[in-house]
CSV table of C-alpha atoms and ligand atoms in Angstrom, one decimal:
chain,number,residue,atom,x,y,z
A,1,MET,CA,-57.1,-32.3,-113.5
A,2,SER,CA,-56.7,-29.1,-115.3
A,3,ASP,CA,-54.7,-29.7,-119.0
A,4,LYS,CA,-53.1,-26.2,-118.4
A,5,ALA,CA,-50.5,-25.2,-116.3
A,6,ARG,CA,-50.1,-21.7,-114.5
A,7,LEU,CA,-47.3,-19.5,-113.6
A,8,GLU,CA,-46.9,-15.5,-111.5
A,9,ILE,CA,-44.4,-13.7,-112.2
A,10,ASN,CA,-44.3,-10.4,-110.5
A,11,GLY,CA,-47.6,-10.8,-110.2
A,12,LYS,CA,-48.5,-11.5,-113.9
A,13,PHE,CA,-50.3,-14.8,-115.0
A,14,TYR,CA,-48.9,-16.8,-118.1
A,15,GLU,CA,-50.9,-19.8,-119.2
A,16,PHE,CA,-48.9,-22.8,-121.0
A,17,PRO,CA,-50.6,-25.9,-122.3
A,18,LEU,CA,-49.5,-29.2,-120.3
A,19,VAL,CA,-48.3,-32.6,-122.9
A,20,LYS,CA,-49.3,-36.0,-122.0
A,21,GLY,CA,-47.4,-38.5,-123.7
A,22,THR,CA,-48.7,-42.4,-124.4
A,23,GLU,CA,-47.2,-43.6,-120.9
A,24,ASN,CA,-48.9,-40.5,-119.1
A,25,GLU,CA,-45.7,-38.7,-118.4
A,26,ILE,CA,-46.3,-34.7,-118.3
A,27,GLY,CA,-44.9,-31.8,-119.6
A,28,ILE,CA,-45.3,-28.4,-119.5
A,29,ASP,CA,-45.4,-27.1,-123.0
A,30,ILE,CA,-42.9,-23.9,-122.3
A,31,LYS,CA,-42.6,-23.0,-126.3
A,32,THR,CA,-44.0,-19.5,-126.0
A,33,LEU,CA,-43.1,-18.3,-122.7
A,34,ARG,CA,-40.0,-16.4,-123.1
A,35,SER,CA,-42.4,-14.4,-125.9
A,36,ALA,CA,-45.4,-14.2,-124.0
A,37,THR,CA,-43.3,-12.8,-120.2
A,38,GLY,CA,-40.9,-10.1,-122.5
A,39,GLY,CA,-38.1,-12.6,-121.3
A,40,VAL,CA,-37.7,-14.7,-118.9
A,41,ILE,CA,-36.6,-18.2,-118.9
A,42,THR,CA,-35.8,-21.2,-117.2
A,43,LEU,CA,-32.6,-22.4,-115.6
A,44,ASP,CA,-32.3,-26.4,-115.4
A,45,PRO,CA,-28.3,-27.0,-115.3
A,46,GLY,CA,-28.5,-30.8,-116.6
A,47,TYR,CA,-32.3,-30.8,-117.1
A,48,LYS,CA,-32.7,-33.2,-114.4
A,49,ASN,CA,-36.6,-31.5,-115.2
A,50,THR,CA,-36.5,-30.2,-118.6
A,51,GLY,CA,-37.1,-32.5,-121.7
A,52,SER,CA,-35.9,-31.5,-125.1
A,53,CYS,CA,-37.9,-33.3,-127.4
A,54,GLU,CA,-40.7,-35.6,-128.1
A,55,SER,CA,-39.8,-39.7,-129.1
A,56,GLY,CA,-41.2,-42.3,-130.5
A,57,ILE,CA,-38.1,-44.5,-129.5
A,58,THR,CA,-37.6,-45.7,-126.2
A,59,PHE,CA,-39.9,-45.7,-123.0
A,60,LEU,CA,-38.1,-45.8,-119.9
A,61,ASP,CA,-39.6,-45.3,-116.3
A,62,GLY,CA,-36.7,-44.9,-113.4
A,63,GLU,CA,-39.0,-45.0,-110.2
A,64,LYS,CA,-40.3,-48.4,-111.8
A,65,GLY,CA,-37.6,-49.4,-113.8
A,66,ILE,CA,-38.8,-49.9,-117.2
A,67,LEU,CA,-37.0,-49.8,-120.4
A,68,ARG,CA,-39.2,-50.7,-123.7
A,69,TYR,CA,-37.7,-50.1,-126.6
A,70,ARG,CA,-41.0,-49.0,-128.9
A,71,GLY,CA,-43.1,-50.6,-126.7
A,72,TYR,CA,-41.2,-54.2,-126.2
A,73,ASP,CA,-40.0,-55.1,-122.7
A,74,ILE,CA,-36.1,-54.8,-123.2
A,75,GLU,CA,-35.6,-58.1,-120.7
A,76,GLU,CA,-38.2,-60.1,-124.0
A,77,LEU,CA,-36.2,-58.5,-126.7
A,78,ALA,CA,-32.9,-59.8,-124.5
A,79,ASP,CA,-34.2,-63.1,-124.5
A,80,LYS,CA,-36.2,-63.4,-128.4
A,81,ALA,CA,-34.4,-61.1,-130.6
A,82,ASP,CA,-31.1,-60.5,-131.6
A,83,PHE,CA,-29.3,-57.0,-132.2
A,84,LEU,CA,-30.0,-57.0,-136.1
A,85,GLU,CA,-33.5,-57.4,-135.0
A,86,VAL,CA,-33.8,-54.7,-132.8
A,87,ALA,CA,-31.6,-51.8,-134.8
A,88,TYR,CA,-34.2,-52.3,-137.3
A,89,LEU,CA,-36.7,-52.1,-134.9
A,90,LEU,CA,-35.1,-48.7,-132.5
A,91,ILE,CA,-34.8,-47.7,-136.2
A,92,PHE,CA,-37.4,-48.0,-138.2
A,93,GLY,CA,-40.0,-48.9,-135.6
A,94,GLU,CA,-41.5,-51.5,-136.2
A,95,LEU,CA,-39.5,-56.5,-135.6
A,96,PRO,CA,-39.2,-56.2,-139.6
A,97,ASP,CA,-40.2,-59.6,-140.7
A,98,ALA,CA,-38.3,-62.6,-142.2
A,99,GLU,CA,-37.9,-61.0,-145.6
A,100,THR,CA,-37.0,-57.3,-144.8
A,101,LEU,CA,-34.3,-58.4,-142.1
A,102,GLU,CA,-32.9,-60.6,-144.8
A,103,LYS,CA,-32.8,-57.2,-147.4
A,104,PHE,CA,-31.8,-55.5,-144.5
A,105,HIS,CA,-29.0,-58.2,-143.7
A,106,SER,CA,-28.1,-58.0,-146.9
A,107,ASP,CA,-27.2,-54.3,-147.8
A,108,ILE,CA,-25.4,-54.6,-145.1
A,109,LYS,CA,-22.9,-56.6,-146.4
A,110,ASN,CA,-23.2,-55.0,-149.9
A,111,GLU,CA,-21.5,-51.9,-147.9
A,112,SER,CA,-19.3,-53.9,-145.7
A,113,LEU,CA,-16.2,-52.8,-147.4
A,114,VAL,CA,-14.0,-49.3,-146.3
A,115,ASP,CA,-11.9,-47.5,-148.4
A,116,GLU,CA,-8.4,-48.3,-148.1
A,117,GLU,CA,-6.7,-45.4,-147.5
A,118,LEU,CA,-8.0,-45.1,-144.4
A,119,LYS,CA,-5.9,-47.5,-143.4
A,120,LYS,CA,-3.7,-44.8,-143.2
A,121,ILE,CA,-5.2,-42.7,-141.3
A,122,ILE,CA,-5.2,-46.0,-139.2
A,123,ASP,CA,-1.3,-46.5,-139.3
A,124,ALA,CA,-0.8,-43.1,-138.2
A,125,PHE,CA,-2.5,-43.1,-135.0
A,126,PRO,CA,0.6,-44.5,-132.2
A,127,LYS,CA,-0.4,-47.6,-131.2
A,128,SER,CA,-1.6,-46.2,-127.0
A,129,ALA,CA,-4.4,-44.3,-128.3
A,130,HIS,CA,-7.3,-44.5,-126.4
A,131,PRO,CA,-9.5,-46.8,-128.9
A,132,MET,CA,-12.4,-44.6,-128.3
A,133,GLY,CA,-10.3,-41.2,-130.0
A,134,VAL,CA,-9.4,-43.3,-132.6
A,135,LEU,CA,-13.4,-44.8,-133.4
A,136,ALA,CA,-14.1,-41.3,-133.4
A,137,SER,CA,-11.8,-40.0,-134.7
A,138,LEU,CA,-12.6,-42.3,-137.4
A,139,THR,CA,-15.7,-42.1,-137.7
A,140,SER,CA,-15.4,-38.4,-138.6
A,141,ALA,CA,-13.1,-39.5,-141.5
A,142,LEU,CA,-16.1,-42.1,-143.1
A,143,THR,CA,-17.2,-38.4,-144.3
A,144,ALA,CA,-13.6,-37.8,-146.5
A,145,PHE,CA,-14.9,-41.7,-148.4
A,146,ASN,CA,-18.7,-40.9,-148.4
A,147,PRO,CA,-21.1,-38.7,-149.7
A,148,SER,CA,-20.8,-36.1,-146.7
A,149,SER,CA,-24.8,-35.4,-146.0
A,150,VAL,CA,-27.8,-37.4,-146.5
A,151,ASN,CA,-31.1,-36.2,-147.8
A,152,VAL,CA,-33.3,-36.7,-145.2
A,153,ASP,CA,-36.8,-35.5,-147.7
A,154,SER,CA,-36.0,-39.4,-149.2
A,155,GLU,CA,-36.1,-42.1,-147.3
A,156,GLU,CA,-34.0,-44.2,-149.5
A,157,ALA,CA,-31.3,-42.5,-149.0
A,158,MET,CA,-32.2,-41.7,-145.5
A,159,TYR,CA,-32.3,-46.0,-145.4
A,160,ASN,CA,-29.1,-46.1,-148.1
A,161,ALA,CA,-27.2,-43.7,-145.0
A,162,ILE,CA,-28.1,-46.3,-142.1
A,163,VAL,CA,-27.4,-49.1,-144.3
A,164,ARG,CA,-24.3,-47.9,-145.2
A,165,ILE,CA,-22.9,-46.3,-141.6
A,166,LEU,CA,-24.4,-49.9,-140.2
A,167,ALA,CA,-21.9,-51.6,-142.1
A,168,LYS,CA,-18.5,-49.7,-141.4
A,169,ILE,CA,-18.5,-49.0,-138.1
A,170,PRO,CA,-18.4,-52.4,-137.0
A,171,VAL,CA,-15.2,-53.0,-139.5
A,172,LEU,CA,-13.7,-49.5,-137.4
A,173,VAL,CA,-14.3,-51.3,-134.4
A,174,ALA,CA,-12.6,-54.6,-135.1
A,175,TRP,CA,-9.7,-52.3,-137.0
A,176,THR,CA,-9.8,-50.1,-133.8
A,177,MET,CA,-8.6,-53.0,-131.8
A,178,ARG,CA,-6.7,-55.1,-133.8
A,179,LYS,CA,-4.5,-51.8,-134.5
A,180,ARG,CA,-4.0,-52.2,-130.8
A,181,GLN,CA,-2.6,-55.3,-130.9
A,182,GLY,CA,-0.6,-55.5,-133.8
A,183,LEU,CA,-2.6,-57.0,-136.2
A,184,PRO,CA,-3.3,-57.3,-139.3
A,185,PHE,CA,-7.0,-54.7,-140.7
A,186,VAL,CA,-9.5,-57.7,-142.0
A,187,TYR,CA,-12.7,-58.1,-143.1
A,188,GLY,CA,-15.2,-60.7,-142.0
A,189,ASP,CA,-17.1,-63.1,-144.1
A,190,ASN,CA,-20.1,-62.2,-145.6
A,191,SER,CA,-22.2,-65.4,-145.1
A,192,LEU,CA,-22.1,-64.9,-141.1
A,193,GLY,CA,-24.3,-62.8,-139.4
A,194,TYR,CA,-24.1,-58.9,-138.2
A,195,VAL,CA,-22.9,-60.0,-134.4
A,196,GLU,CA,-21.3,-63.1,-135.8
A,197,ASN,CA,-19.3,-61.1,-138.2
A,198,ILE,CA,-17.5,-58.8,-135.8
A,199,LEU,CA,-16.5,-61.6,-133.5
A,200,LYS,CA,-14.7,-62.2,-136.4
A,201,MET,CA,-13.6,-59.5,-137.3
A,202,MET,CA,-12.0,-58.4,-134.0
A,203,PHE,CA,-10.6,-61.5,-133.0
A,204,GLN,CA,-9.5,-63.1,-136.0
A,205,LYS,CA,-5.6,-64.7,-136.1
A,206,PRO,CA,-4.0,-64.7,-139.5
A,207,ASN,CA,-2.8,-67.7,-138.5
A,208,GLU,CA,-5.3,-70.2,-137.9
A,209,GLU,CA,-9.2,-70.5,-138.5
A,210,TYR,CA,-11.9,-68.4,-135.9
A,211,VAL,CA,-14.3,-71.2,-134.9
A,212,GLN,CA,-17.4,-69.1,-133.1
A,213,ASN,CA,-17.9,-70.5,-129.8
A,214,PRO,CA,-21.9,-70.1,-129.2
A,215,ILE,CA,-21.4,-68.7,-125.4
A,216,VAL,CA,-20.2,-65.9,-126.2
A,217,LEU,CA,-22.0,-64.9,-129.6
A,218,ASP,CA,-25.1,-65.3,-127.6
A,219,ALA,CA,-23.4,-62.8,-124.8
A,220,LEU,CA,-21.7,-60.8,-127.0
A,221,ASP,CA,-25.2,-59.9,-129.1
A,222,LYS,CA,-26.8,-59.5,-125.8
A,223,LEU,CA,-25.1,-57.1,-124.5
A,224,LEU,CA,-25.3,-55.3,-127.3
A,225,ILE,CA,-28.9,-55.4,-127.4
A,226,LEU,CA,-29.0,-53.7,-123.7
A,227,HIS,CA,-27.0,-50.8,-125.1
A,228,ALA,CA,-29.2,-50.3,-127.7
A,229,ASP,CA,-30.9,-47.4,-126.8
A,230,HIS,CA,-31.5,-45.5,-123.3
A,231,GLU,CA,-34.0,-42.4,-125.3
A,232,GLN,CA,-32.4,-38.4,-124.6
A,233,ASN,CA,-29.0,-39.4,-122.6
A,234,CYS,CA,-25.7,-37.4,-122.5
A,235,SER,CA,-24.4,-39.1,-125.8
A,236,THR,CA,-28.5,-39.4,-127.8
A,237,SER,CA,-28.2,-36.1,-126.6
A,238,THR,CA,-25.1,-35.0,-128.3
A,239,VAL,CA,-26.5,-37.1,-131.8
A,240,ARG,CA,-29.3,-35.2,-131.8
A,241,ILE,CA,-28.1,-31.6,-131.5
A,242,THR,CA,-25.2,-32.3,-133.4
A,243,GLY,CA,-27.5,-33.4,-136.0
A,244,SER,CA,-30.1,-30.0,-135.2
A,245,SER,CA,-27.3,-27.8,-137.1
A,246,HIS,CA,-27.7,-29.9,-140.4
A,247,ALA,CA,-24.0,-31.4,-140.3
A,248,GLY,CA,-23.8,-34.9,-141.4
A,249,LEU,CA,-24.9,-38.4,-139.9
A,250,PHE,CA,-21.9,-39.8,-139.5
A,251,VAL,CA,-19.6,-36.7,-137.5
A,252,SER,CA,-23.0,-36.5,-135.4
A,253,LEU,CA,-22.9,-40.2,-134.3
A,254,SER,CA,-18.6,-38.7,-133.2
A,255,ALA,CA,-20.0,-36.2,-131.4
A,256,GLY,CA,-22.0,-39.0,-129.6
A,257,ILE,CA,-18.6,-41.4,-129.4
A,258,SER,CA,-16.9,-38.6,-128.0
A,259,ALA,CA,-19.9,-37.8,-125.4
A,260,LEU,CA,-20.1,-41.5,-124.5
A,261,TRP,CA,-16.3,-41.8,-123.3
A,262,GLY,CA,-16.9,-39.8,-120.6
A,263,PRO,CA,-16.4,-41.8,-117.1
A,264,LEU,CA,-19.3,-40.6,-116.1
A,265,HIS,CA,-21.4,-41.5,-119.0
A,266,GLY,CA,-20.6,-44.8,-120.8
A,267,GLY,CA,-17.2,-44.8,-120.2
A,268,ALA,CA,-17.6,-46.5,-116.7
A,269,ASN,CA,-17.7,-49.6,-117.8
A,270,GLN,CA,-14.0,-49.2,-118.2
A,271,ALA,CA,-13.9,-47.3,-114.3
A,272,VAL,CA,-15.3,-49.8,-113.5
A,273,ILE,CA,-13.1,-52.8,-113.6
A,274,GLU,CA,-10.2,-50.5,-113.1
A,275,MET,CA,-12.0,-50.0,-109.9
A,276,LEU,CA,-12.9,-53.4,-109.3
A,277,GLU,CA,-8.8,-54.5,-110.1
A,278,ASN,CA,-7.5,-51.4,-107.1
A,279,ILE,CA,-9.7,-52.9,-104.4
A,280,LYS,CA,-8.2,-56.8,-105.5
A,281,GLU,CA,-5.2,-55.4,-105.0
A,282,ASP,CA,-6.1,-53.4,-102.2
A,283,ASP,CA,-6.8,-57.0,-100.5
A,284,GLY,CA,-9.8,-56.7,-101.2
A,285,ASP,CA,-10.8,-53.8,-99.3
A,286,THR,CA,-14.6,-53.1,-100.0
A,287,LYS,CA,-15.4,-50.7,-97.1
A,288,LYS,CA,-12.3,-48.4,-97.7
A,289,TYR,CA,-13.5,-47.6,-101.4
A,290,MET,CA,-17.4,-47.4,-99.7
A,291,ALA,CA,-16.2,-45.3,-97.2
A,292,LYS,CA,-14.1,-42.9,-99.9
A,293,ALA,CA,-16.9,-43.0,-102.1
A,294,LYS,CA,-19.1,-41.1,-99.3
A,295,ASP,CA,-17.0,-38.9,-98.4
A,296,LYS,CA,-17.6,-35.6,-99.5
A,297,ASN,CA,-14.2,-34.4,-99.6
A,298,ASP,CA,-13.0,-37.1,-102.0
A,299,PRO,CA,-13.7,-36.9,-104.9
A,300,PHE,CA,-14.1,-40.5,-105.5
A,301,ARG,CA,-17.8,-42.5,-106.9
A,302,LEU,CA,-18.9,-45.6,-106.5
A,303,MET,CA,-18.6,-46.4,-110.7
A,304,GLY,CA,-21.5,-48.4,-111.7
A,305,PHE,CA,-23.4,-46.9,-109.2
A,306,GLY,CA,-26.6,-43.9,-110.1
A,307,HIS,CA,-28.1,-42.8,-113.3
A,308,ARG,CA,-29.9,-40.0,-113.6
A,309,VAL,CA,-32.6,-41.5,-114.1
A,310,TYR,CA,-33.4,-45.2,-112.3
A,311,LYS,CA,-34.3,-44.5,-109.1
A,312,ASN,CA,-34.7,-47.9,-108.5
A,313,PHE,CA,-33.1,-51.3,-110.2
A,314,ASP,CA,-31.4,-50.8,-113.3
A,315,PRO,CA,-33.6,-53.4,-115.5
A,316,ARG,CA,-30.6,-53.7,-117.7
A,317,ALA,CA,-27.9,-54.1,-114.4
A,318,LYS,CA,-30.3,-57.2,-113.5
A,319,ILE,CA,-30.3,-58.8,-116.8
A,320,ILE,CA,-26.4,-58.0,-117.4
A,321,LYS,CA,-25.9,-59.7,-113.8
A,322,LYS,CA,-27.5,-62.7,-113.9
A,323,SER,CA,-25.8,-63.3,-117.4
A,324,ALA,CA,-22.6,-62.6,-115.8
A,325,ASP,CA,-22.5,-65.1,-113.6
A,326,GLU,CA,-23.6,-67.8,-116.6
A,327,VAL,CA,-21.0,-66.9,-119.2
A,328,LEU,CA,-18.7,-67.2,-116.9
A,329,ALA,CA,-20.0,-70.9,-115.5
A,330,ASP,CA,-20.2,-71.8,-119.1
A,331,LEU,CA,-17.5,-70.1,-120.5
A,332,GLY,CA,-15.0,-71.5,-117.7
A,333,VAL,CA,-13.8,-68.7,-116.4
A,334,GLU,CA,-12.7,-67.6,-112.6
A,335,ASP,CA,-13.0,-64.4,-112.1
A,336,PRO,CA,-12.1,-63.0,-108.2
A,337,VAL,CA,-13.3,-59.3,-109.6
A,338,LEU,CA,-17.2,-60.4,-109.9
A,339,GLU,CA,-16.7,-61.8,-106.7
A,340,ILE,CA,-15.8,-58.4,-105.2
A,341,ALA,CA,-18.5,-56.9,-107.5
A,342,LYS,CA,-21.0,-58.9,-105.6
A,343,GLY,CA,-19.4,-58.2,-102.3
A,344,LEU,CA,-19.8,-53.5,-103.3
A,345,GLU,CA,-22.9,-54.3,-104.1
A,346,LYS,CA,-24.1,-56.0,-101.1
A,347,GLU,CA,-22.8,-53.5,-99.0
A,348,ALA,CA,-23.9,-50.2,-100.9
A,349,LEU,CA,-27.7,-51.8,-101.1
A,350,GLU,CA,-27.4,-51.8,-97.7
A,351,ASP,CA,-25.9,-48.5,-96.6
A,352,PRO,CA,-28.0,-45.6,-95.8
A,353,TYR,CA,-25.7,-43.5,-97.4
A,354,PHE,CA,-27.4,-45.3,-101.2
A,355,VAL,CA,-30.2,-46.4,-100.1
A,356,ASP,CA,-31.4,-42.3,-99.0
A,357,ARG,CA,-30.0,-41.7,-102.9
A,358,LYS,CA,-31.3,-44.3,-104.4
A,359,LEU,CA,-28.3,-45.9,-105.7
A,360,TYR,CA,-28.6,-48.8,-107.5
A,361,PRO,CA,-25.8,-51.2,-109.7
A,362,ASN,CA,-26.4,-49.4,-113.3
A,363,VAL,CA,-25.9,-50.9,-116.7
A,364,ASP,CA,-22.0,-50.6,-116.8
A,365,PHE,CA,-21.7,-51.9,-112.8
A,366,TYR,CA,-21.3,-55.8,-114.0
A,367,SER,CA,-21.0,-55.7,-118.2
A,368,GLY,CA,-17.1,-54.8,-118.1
A,369,ILE,CA,-16.6,-58.3,-116.4
A,370,ILE,CA,-18.5,-60.4,-119.4
A,371,TYR,CA,-17.1,-58.4,-121.7
A,372,ARG,CA,-13.5,-59.6,-119.9
A,373,ALA,CA,-14.6,-63.3,-119.9
A,374,LEU,CA,-15.5,-62.8,-123.6
A,375,GLY,CA,-11.6,-62.0,-123.9
A,376,ILE,CA,-12.1,-58.0,-124.8
A,377,PRO,CA,-9.7,-55.7,-123.7
A,378,THR,CA,-10.2,-53.0,-120.5
A,379,GLU,CA,-9.4,-50.2,-123.0
A,380,MET,CA,-12.2,-51.6,-125.6
A,381,PHE,CA,-15.6,-51.5,-123.1
A,382,THR,CA,-16.3,-48.1,-124.6
A,383,VAL,CA,-16.2,-48.6,-127.7
A,384,MET,CA,-18.4,-51.9,-127.8
A,385,PHE,CA,-20.9,-49.7,-125.7
A,386,SER,CA,-20.6,-47.2,-128.6
A,387,LEU,CA,-21.2,-50.5,-131.6
A,388,GLY,CA,-24.4,-51.5,-129.4
A,389,ARG,CA,-25.3,-47.5,-128.8
A,390,LEU,CA,-25.3,-47.7,-132.8
A,391,PRO,CA,-28.8,-48.3,-133.5
A,392,GLY,CA,-30.6,-46.0,-130.8
A,393,TRP,CA,-28.1,-43.6,-131.9
A,394,ILE,CA,-29.3,-43.0,-135.8
A,395,ALA,CA,-32.8,-43.4,-134.5
A,396,GLN,CA,-32.5,-40.7,-132.1
A,397,TRP,CA,-31.3,-38.7,-135.2
A,398,ARG,CA,-33.2,-40.0,-137.7
A,399,GLU,CA,-36.1,-39.4,-135.5
A,400,MET,CA,-34.6,-35.4,-135.0
A,401,ARG,CA,-34.5,-35.0,-138.6
A,402,LEU,CA,-37.8,-36.5,-139.8
A,403,ARG,CA,-39.9,-34.3,-137.3
A,404,LYS,CA,-38.5,-31.2,-138.6
A,405,GLU,CA,-36.8,-31.1,-134.9
A,406,PRO,CA,-35.3,-26.3,-135.0
A,407,ILE,CA,-31.5,-26.1,-133.9
A,408,GLY,CA,-30.6,-27.0,-130.6
A,409,ARG,CA,-29.4,-23.5,-128.9
A,410,PRO,CA,-30.5,-23.3,-124.9
A,411,ARG,CA,-30.6,-20.2,-123.4
A,412,GLN,CA,-27.9,-18.9,-120.6
A,413,ILE,CA,-28.5,-16.6,-117.3
A,414,TYR,CA,-25.6,-14.0,-118.2
A,415,ILE,CA,-23.6,-14.2,-114.5
A,416,GLY,CA,-20.5,-12.1,-116.1
A,417,LYS,CA,-19.6,-8.3,-115.5
A,418,THR,CA,-22.1,-5.9,-116.4
A,419,HIS,CA,-20.9,-3.2,-119.1
A,420,ARG,CA,-17.6,-1.8,-118.5
A,421,PRO,CA,-15.1,0.4,-120.5
A,422,PHE,CA,-12.2,-0.6,-122.6
A,423,ILE,CA,-8.8,0.3,-120.2
A,424,PRO,CA,-5.7,0.7,-122.8
A,425,ILE,CA,-3.0,-1.8,-122.3
A,426,GLU,CA,-0.7,0.5,-120.3
A,427,LYS,CA,-3.1,1.3,-117.6
A,428,ARG,CA,-3.8,-2.6,-116.7
B,501,CMC,N1,-20.8,-42.4,-105.7
B,501,CMC,C1,-21.5,-42.5,-104.7
B,501,CMC,N2,-22.5,-41.4,-104.5
B,501,CMC,C2,-22.8,-40.8,-105.8
B,501,CMC,C3,-22.6,-41.3,-107.0
B,501,CMC,C4,-22.1,-42.8,-106.6
B,501,CMC,N3,-21.6,-43.2,-107.7
B,501,CMC,N4,-24.0,-41.3,-108.0
B,501,CMC,C5,-24.2,-40.3,-106.7
B,501,CMC,N5,-23.9,-40.3,-106.1
B,501,CMC,C6,-25.0,-38.8,-104.2
B,501,CMC,C7,-23.9,-37.5,-105.3
B,501,CMC,O1,-23.4,-37.1,-104.8
B,501,CMC,C8,-24.9,-36.8,-104.7
B,501,CMC,O2,-24.7,-36.4,-103.3
B,501,CMC,P1,-25.7,-35.3,-102.6
B,501,CMC,O3,-26.5,-35.2,-102.6
B,501,CMC,O4,-25.3,-36.0,-100.6
B,501,CMC,O5,-24.3,-34.2,-102.8
B,501,CMC,C9,-26.4,-37.6,-105.1
B,501,CMC,O6,-26.1,-39.2,-104.7
B,501,CMC,C10,-27.1,-37.5,-106.3
B,501,CMC,O7,-25.7,-37.2,-107.2
B,501,CMC,P2,-25.5,-37.0,-108.8
B,501,CMC,O8,-24.8,-36.5,-109.0
B,501,CMC,O9,-26.5,-35.6,-108.0
B,501,CMC,O10,-26.5,-37.5,-109.3
B,501,CMC,P3,-26.8,-37.1,-111.1
B,501,CMC,O11,-28.6,-37.6,-111.8
B,501,CMC,O12,-26.1,-36.1,-111.8
B,501,CMC,O13,-25.6,-38.4,-112.1
B,501,CMC,C11,-24.0,-40.2,-112.7
B,501,CMC,C12,-25.7,-39.8,-112.3
B,501,CMC,C13,-24.7,-41.7,-113.3
B,501,CMC,C14,-23.1,-39.7,-113.0
B,501,CMC,C15,-24.1,-40.4,-111.1
B,501,CMC,O14,-24.4,-41.1,-110.5
B,501,CMC,C16,-23.0,-41.3,-111.3
B,501,CMC,O15,-21.0,-40.7,-111.2
B,501,CMC,N6,-22.3,-43.1,-111.3
B,501,CMC,C17,-20.9,-42.8,-111.6
B,501,CMC,C18,-20.7,-43.5,-112.8
B,501,CMC,C19,-21.4,-44.1,-113.9
B,501,CMC,O16,-21.3,-46.1,-112.9
B,501,CMC,N7,-22.2,-43.8,-114.7
B,501,CMC,C20,-23.1,-44.4,-115.5
B,501,CMC,C21,-24.5,-44.5,-116.1
B,501,CMC,S1,-25.2,-45.5,-116.2
B,501,CMC,C22,-24.9,-45.7,-118.5
B,501,CMC,C23,-24.1,-44.8,-118.8
B,501,CMC,O17,-25.5,-43.5,-118.7
B,501,CMC,O18,-23.2,-44.6,-120.2
C-alpha cells in the first residue's frame, strides 16, 4: 500500500503523507494542505471524518464494538479493576502497583477539603437550579481558591493539580445534590475508599450513621469505570480545545461539563428515563414512540439509541444492561421502566429503520435505571457521568499539553454577503 494520498484540484496534483495508528487506523495528514494549495481547506461539519489529534489513551472500534483504555478491554477493567485504579491508568498510562495506588489515594485525601467560602457560592443558587449548571459553575469557581494555572513543564505541579481536582470534584458533586435536597454539606471519611467516600458524602443523613451497601458500591464503581473515557467526543474535545488556549485545568473541565450536559451527549441519561416515564404514563405504548422516532417531521429521537462511532452494540451498554438486571434483583427493586426499556430495545433492534441506520442502544440507555435503583435523583444522572468522565478529561488535557498541541482553531468556508458599502441609518 502506498504511504501517500493523492489529491487533484483544478488539474494539479498534491500528495499528502498517510499516518497509521498502532491499531492500523489510517489518516491523511493534511497539515500542509492550505499552504501547498494556496488556501484550499477541508470541510467536515461535526468532524465526522476528521481526526483532531493523535492520542494514546483510548481505542475504540465502532464497527467491532471494541473499547479499550490504554490497551485494556473495558470488559476486563469493569470486572477486575476499581475506579481509582482506572483513573490512574488513564491519566498516567499504566496500572499502578499497590504502593503507587495507595500514595495516589492518600494524596487525594490530603486535598479533599474545599474552601469554606465556596459554600456561600453554592448557597447563592436557587434550589431549583439544575445540578449540571451548578457543577460547571462551582468547578470554574475553584479557580478563585486554587492556583489558576499549572506549570505543565513540571511533572510534580501537574500531578498536584490532578490530585487536587480528583479530590475536590466529588465534594462538589455531593454538595450539589445535598443543596437541592436541603441537606447540610458534609465531608466524607478519609478512612474510606474513593467511591465509598463519594456515596457517604452524597447520602449520609445528619442524624444517622451511613451504612455502605456493597451492591450499591460495586454498581457505582462499575458505572464510573464505564464512563471514564471515550476518546474525542464532544465534551472531551471541548476540554482539549479550551485547554489548548492554555486556559487552566479547572475552567477546561468546567467547559467539558457544560458540553456533556446536552441531551445528545451525557444529558441523554436523564432524557432516557424521562422518555421511559412518559411511555409508562402513556399506557406503555412503545409503538407510538417508535413511530415518532421514525417520523422525519417529528423532532423526537429515541433517547439512548444511536452513536456517532458505534455502528454495532456499544460494549458499555452490554455491560450496563446485564448489570441493571443484577443490581435491581440484588436490591430487590422492581422498576416497571426496565421492562419498557427492554421492550423498546427489542422493537428497535427488529425495525428496518434502526437496523438500516445501525442504531443500537448506547451507554445511556440503561444507566439511568441503575442510577435510579441506587437512589440517585434523575437530574443528578449527568452529574454522575461527569464524575466518571473526570479522569478521561484530565488524561486528555494532560496529553494535549504534554504533546504541546497548538491552539485549536478550525477554519470555515464563508457563505455570507460579499463586500458592500455601509448604508447610513436614515437611508436604510
Ligand atoms: N432516534 C431516531 N433516529 C435516529 C437516532 C435516534 N436516537 N439517532 C440517529 N437517528 C437517525 C438520524 O435521524 C439519521 O437518519 P437519516 O439518515 O434518515 O437522516 C441517522 O440515524 C444518522 O443519525 P445522525 O444524527 O446523522 O448521527 P450522528 O452521528 O450525527 O448522531 C447521536 C449521533 C448520538 C447524536 C444520535 O444518534 C442521537 O441523537 N441519539 C439520541 C441521543 C443519545 O442517546 N445520545 C447519547 C450518545 S452516547 C453517550 C454520549 O455521547 O454521551
